[in-house]
Amino acid sequence: AAPQLTDLVVRAVCRDTGKACWATFSVDGGEPQREQRFGQFKVASGRHTIRVEKDDYAPVSRAIDISGENREIRVFLEPTR
């Protein structure tokens, strides 16, 4: 049987403004979702690595564990200048 997939939503918040910001999102090195308001992925249970990138901000990679329920992750981006 195919593994059950879970909805994973990743949102970026720019630390300097405190507001949600557009960014590029990817999971496990897969095809990036570029310049989106949020990243939305279907993932199997287990450990995954999310990556969020935005010009003029430090990229963030974070390992997360998915255990079958839908998840929403908020990632804070630090400005690099």
Tab-separated table of N, CA and C in Angstrom:
chain	number	residue	atom	x	y	z
A	1	ALA	N	0.850	-1.195	0.000
A	1	ALA	CA	0.000	0.000	0.000
A	1	ALA	C	0.882	1.239	0.000
A	2	ALA	N	0.408	2.263	-0.664
A	2	ALA	CA	1.160	3.521	-0.711
A	2	ALA	C	1.151	4.163	0.678
A	3	PRO	N	2.245	4.820	1.039
A	3	PRO	CA	2.264	5.492	2.345
A	3	PRO	C	1.231	6.621	2.388
A	4	GLN	N	0.659	6.815	3.563
A	4	GLN	CA	-0.297	7.903	3.717
A	4	GLN	C	0.461	9.222	3.754
A	5	LEU	N	0.002	10.169	2.970
A	5	LEU	CA	0.679	11.460	2.905
A	5	LEU	C	-0.030	12.478	3.781
A	6	THR	N	0.768	13.361	4.338
A	6	THR	CA	0.305	14.391	5.258
A	6	THR	C	0.543	15.751	4.618
A	7	ASP	N	-0.353	16.690	4.854
A	7	ASP	CA	-0.146	18.062	4.384
A	7	ASP	C	0.841	18.771	5.305
A	8	LEU	N	1.855	19.356	4.705
A	8	LEU	CA	2.832	20.164	5.421
A	8	LEU	C	2.818	21.557	4.807
A	9	VAL	N	2.552	22.557	5.640
A	9	VAL	CA	2.574	23.955	5.195
A	9	VAL	C	3.729	24.649	5.913
A	10	VAL	N	4.557	25.347	5.158
A	10	VAL	CA	5.692	26.078	5.712
A	10	VAL	C	5.508	27.554	5.406
A	11	ARG	N	5.561	28.366	6.442
A	11	ARG	CA	5.425	29.820	6.283
A	11	ARG	C	6.715	30.501	6.731
A	12	ALA	N	7.060	31.583	6.045
A	12	ALA	CA	8.249	32.359	6.397
A	12	ALA	C	7.829	33.672	7.045
A	13	VAL	N	8.567	34.048	8.089
A	13	VAL	CA	8.374	35.346	8.739
A	13	VAL	C	9.713	36.067	8.719
A	14	CYS	N	9.722	37.283	8.173
A	14	CYS	CA	10.944	38.080	8.157
A	14	CYS	C	11.137	38.718	9.524
A	15	ARG	N	12.262	38.396	10.164
A	15	ARG	CA	12.496	38.816	11.542
A	15	ARG	C	12.539	40.339	11.666
A	16	ASP	N	13.025	41.032	10.632
A	16	ASP	CA	13.165	42.489	10.749
A	16	ASP	C	11.821	43.208	10.691
A	17	THR	N	10.845	42.631	9.998
A	17	THR	CA	9.533	43.279	9.917
A	17	THR	C	8.513	42.611	10.820
A	18	GLY	N	8.779	41.348	11.209
A	18	GLY	CA	7.827	40.599	12.014
A	18	GLY	C	6.618	40.127	11.233
A	19	LYS	N	6.695	40.246	9.908
A	19	LYS	CA	5.551	39.898	9.065
A	19	LYS	C	5.868	38.707	8.180
A	20	ALA	N	4.814	38.031	7.752
A	20	ALA	CA	4.972	36.945	6.784
A	20	ALA	C	5.583	37.505	5.511
A	21	CYS	N	6.447	36.714	4.873
A	21	CYS	CA	7.087	37.191	3.654
A	21	CYS	C	7.132	36.075	2.615
A	22	TRP	N	7.212	36.491	1.366
A	22	TRP	CA	7.341	35.555	0.251
A	22	TRP	C	8.733	34.954	0.305
A	23	ALA	N	8.871	33.697	-0.087
A	23	ALA	CA	10.170	33.036	-0.053
A	23	ALA	C	10.121	31.829	-0.990
A	24	THR	N	11.245	31.121	-1.057
A	24	THR	CA	11.343	29.877	-1.816
A	24	THR	C	11.439	28.731	-0.818
A	25	PHE	N	10.593	27.723	-1.003
A	25	PHE	CA	10.471	26.618	-0.054
A	25	PHE	C	10.806	25.300	-0.733
A	26	SER	N	11.484	24.404	-0.014
A	26	SER	CA	11.692	23.050	-0.528
A	26	SER	C	11.728	22.065	0.633
A	27	VAL	N	11.494	20.805	0.311
A	27	VAL	CA	11.534	19.725	1.296
A	27	VAL	C	12.430	18.614	0.743
A	28	ASP	N	13.369	18.175	1.576
A	28	ASP	CA	14.245	17.047	1.246
A	28	ASP	C	14.981	17.247	-0.082
A	29	GLY	N	15.344	18.497	-0.383
A	29	GLY	CA	16.109	18.769	-1.585
A	29	GLY	C	15.312	18.654	-2.877
A	30	GLY	N	13.994	18.567	-2.753
A	30	GLY	CA	13.152	18.424	-3.937
A	30	GLY	C	12.953	19.728	-4.678
A	31	GLU	N	12.110	19.667	-5.687
A	31	GLU	CA	11.824	20.832	-6.534
A	31	GLU	C	11.343	21.999	-5.668
A	32	PRO	N	12.018	23.150	-5.734
A	32	PRO	CA	11.596	24.280	-4.904
A	32	PRO	C	10.312	24.936	-5.397
A	33	GLN	N	9.563	25.443	-4.462
A	33	GLN	CA	8.391	26.279	-4.765
A	33	GLN	C	8.867	27.714	-4.618
A	34	ARG	N	9.079	28.383	-5.751
A	34	ARG	CA	9.748	29.681	-5.751
A	34	ARG	C	8.779	30.841	-5.563
A	35	GLU	N	9.237	31.807	-4.744
A	35	GLU	CA	8.519	33.077	-4.564
A	35	GLU	C	7.044	32.846	-4.266
A	36	GLN	N	6.813	32.076	-3.228
A	36	GLN	CA	5.449	31.771	-2.794
A	36	GLN	C	5.174	32.453	-1.456
A	37	ARG	N	3.890	32.652	-1.185
A	37	ARG	CA	3.493	33.177	0.122
A	37	ARG	C	3.716	32.127	1.206
A	38	PHE	N	3.582	30.851	0.830
A	38	PHE	CA	3.902	29.742	1.736
A	38	PHE	C	4.195	28.514	0.882
A	39	GLY	N	4.861	27.544	1.484
A	39	GLY	CA	5.119	26.289	0.793
A	39	GLY	C	4.111	25.249	1.248
A	40	GLN	N	3.575	24.479	0.319
A	40	GLN	CA	2.605	23.445	0.657
A	40	GLN	C	3.066	22.145	0.014
A	41	PHE	N	3.240	21.119	0.851
A	41	PHE	CA	3.816	19.852	0.407
A	41	PHE	C	2.992	18.689	0.933
A	42	LYS	N	3.074	17.562	0.228
A	42	LYS	CA	2.523	16.290	0.708
A	42	LYS	C	3.718	15.424	1.077
A	43	VAL	N	3.780	14.997	2.324
A	43	VAL	CA	4.934	14.221	2.789
A	43	VAL	C	4.467	12.984	3.540
A	44	ALA	N	5.299	11.948	3.512
A	44	ALA	CA	5.041	10.744	4.285
A	44	ALA	C	5.514	10.965	5.726
A	45	SER	N	5.049	10.141	6.639
A	45	SER	CA	5.522	10.212	8.020
A	45	SER	C	7.025	9.964	8.055
A	46	GLY	N	7.677	10.559	9.037
A	46	GLY	CA	9.113	10.384	9.207
A	46	GLY	C	9.811	11.725	9.268
A	47	ARG	N	11.146	11.682	9.151
A	47	ARG	CA	11.952	12.888	9.259
A	47	ARG	C	12.140	13.517	7.882
A	48	HIS	N	11.973	14.817	7.832
A	48	HIS	CA	12.147	15.577	6.595
A	48	HIS	C	12.963	16.829	6.897
A	49	THR	N	13.614	17.345	5.872
A	49	THR	CA	14.357	18.593	6.007
A	49	THR	C	13.686	19.651	5.150
A	50	ILE	N	13.266	20.734	5.803
A	50	ILE	CA	12.682	21.850	5.073
A	50	ILE	C	13.747	22.927	4.889
A	51	ARG	N	13.680	23.626	3.777
A	51	ARG	CA	14.610	24.723	3.508
A	51	ARG	C	13.811	25.916	3.007
A	52	VAL	N	14.164	27.090	3.554
A	52	VAL	CA	13.499	28.339	3.170
A	52	VAL	C	14.587	29.330	2.782
A	53	GLU	N	14.415	29.948	1.615
A	53	GLU	CA	15.408	30.897	1.117
A	53	GLU	C	14.719	32.163	0.627
A	54	LYS	N	15.401	33.293	0.848
A	54	LYS	CA	14.896	34.583	0.366
A	54	LYS	C	16.106	35.499	0.185
A	55	ASP	N	16.107	36.263	-0.904
A	55	ASP	CA	17.216	37.196	-1.127
A	55	ASP	C	17.366	38.126	0.061
A	56	ASP	N	18.614	38.413	0.438
A	56	ASP	CA	18.968	39.329	1.535
A	56	ASP	C	18.640	38.775	2.915
A	57	TYR	N	18.324	37.473	2.996
A	57	TYR	CA	18.086	36.818	4.287
A	57	TYR	C	18.904	35.524	4.335
A	58	ALA	N	19.307	35.130	5.521
A	58	ALA	CA	20.053	33.877	5.672
A	58	ALA	C	19.113	32.699	5.419
A	59	PRO	N	19.537	31.726	4.599
A	59	PRO	CA	18.680	30.551	4.377
A	59	PRO	C	18.552	29.731	5.659
A	60	VAL	N	17.442	29.050	5.791
A	60	VAL	CA	17.182	28.226	6.975
A	60	VAL	C	16.881	26.809	6.515
A	61	SER	N	17.586	25.837	7.105
A	61	SER	CA	17.265	24.420	6.929
A	61	SER	C	16.930	23.863	8.300
A	62	ARG	N	15.866	23.071	8.363
A	62	ARG	CA	15.439	22.533	9.657
A	62	ARG	C	14.904	21.122	9.460
A	63	ALA	N	15.348	20.215	10.321
A	63	ALA	CA	14.808	18.852	10.312
A	63	ALA	C	13.535	18.826	11.148
A	64	ILE	N	12.509	18.189	10.619
A	64	ILE	CA	11.242	18.065	11.341
A	64	ILE	C	10.778	16.617	11.258
A	65	ASP	N	10.012	16.221	12.241
A	65	ASP	CA	9.433	14.879	12.253
A	65	ASP	C	7.937	14.982	12.001
A	66	ILE	N	7.458	14.209	11.049
A	66	ILE	CA	6.036	14.179	10.693
A	66	ILE	C	5.477	12.846	11.183
A	67	SER	N	4.376	12.918	11.913
A	67	SER	CA	3.843	11.688	12.522
A	67	SER	C	2.406	11.409	12.108
A	68	GLY	N	2.023	11.882	10.912
A	68	GLY	CA	0.715	11.494	10.397
A	68	GLY	C	-0.341	12.576	10.444
A	69	GLU	N	-0.166	13.594	11.303
A	69	GLU	CA	-1.167	14.662	11.285
A	69	GLU	C	-0.618	15.858	10.514
A	70	ASN	N	-1.522	16.652	9.965
A	70	ASN	CA	-1.122	17.830	9.202
A	70	ASN	C	-0.313	18.762	10.091
A	71	ARG	N	0.682	19.412	9.495
A	71	ARG	CA	1.566	20.292	10.258
A	71	ARG	C	1.682	21.631	9.553
A	72	GLU	N	1.801	22.664	10.363
A	72	GLU	CA	2.157	23.982	9.834
A	72	GLU	C	3.381	24.449	10.597
A	73	ILE	N	4.417	24.807	9.872
A	73	ILE	CA	5.692	25.205	10.449
A	73	ILE	C	5.929	26.667	10.107
A	74	ARG	N	6.357	27.433	11.081
A	74	ARG	CA	6.728	28.831	10.840
A	74	ARG	C	8.242	28.944	10.981
A	75	VAL	N	8.882	29.534	9.989
A	75	VAL	CA	10.336	29.692	9.965
A	75	VAL	C	10.651	31.181	9.970
A	76	PHE	N	11.539	31.597	10.874
A	76	PHE	CA	11.926	33.006	10.959
A	76	PHE	C	13.223	33.222	10.184
A	77	LEU	N	13.213	34.208	9.294
A	77	LEU	CA	14.367	34.539	8.461
A	77	LEU	C	15.075	35.769	9.004
A	78	GLU	N	16.400	35.652	9.139
A	78	GLU	CA	17.216	36.770	9.649
A	78	GLU	C	17.816	37.549	8.482
A	79	PRO	N	17.655	38.871	8.483
A	79	PRO	CA	18.259	39.659	7.400
A	79	PRO	C	19.789	39.560	7.443
A	80	THR	N	20.409	39.594	6.271
A	80	THR	CA	21.867	39.496	6.206
A	80	THR	C	22.518	40.871	6.022
A	81	ARG	N	21.704	41.906	5.977
A	81	ARG	CA	22.296	43.250	5.878
A	81	ARG	C	21.368	44.272	6.491
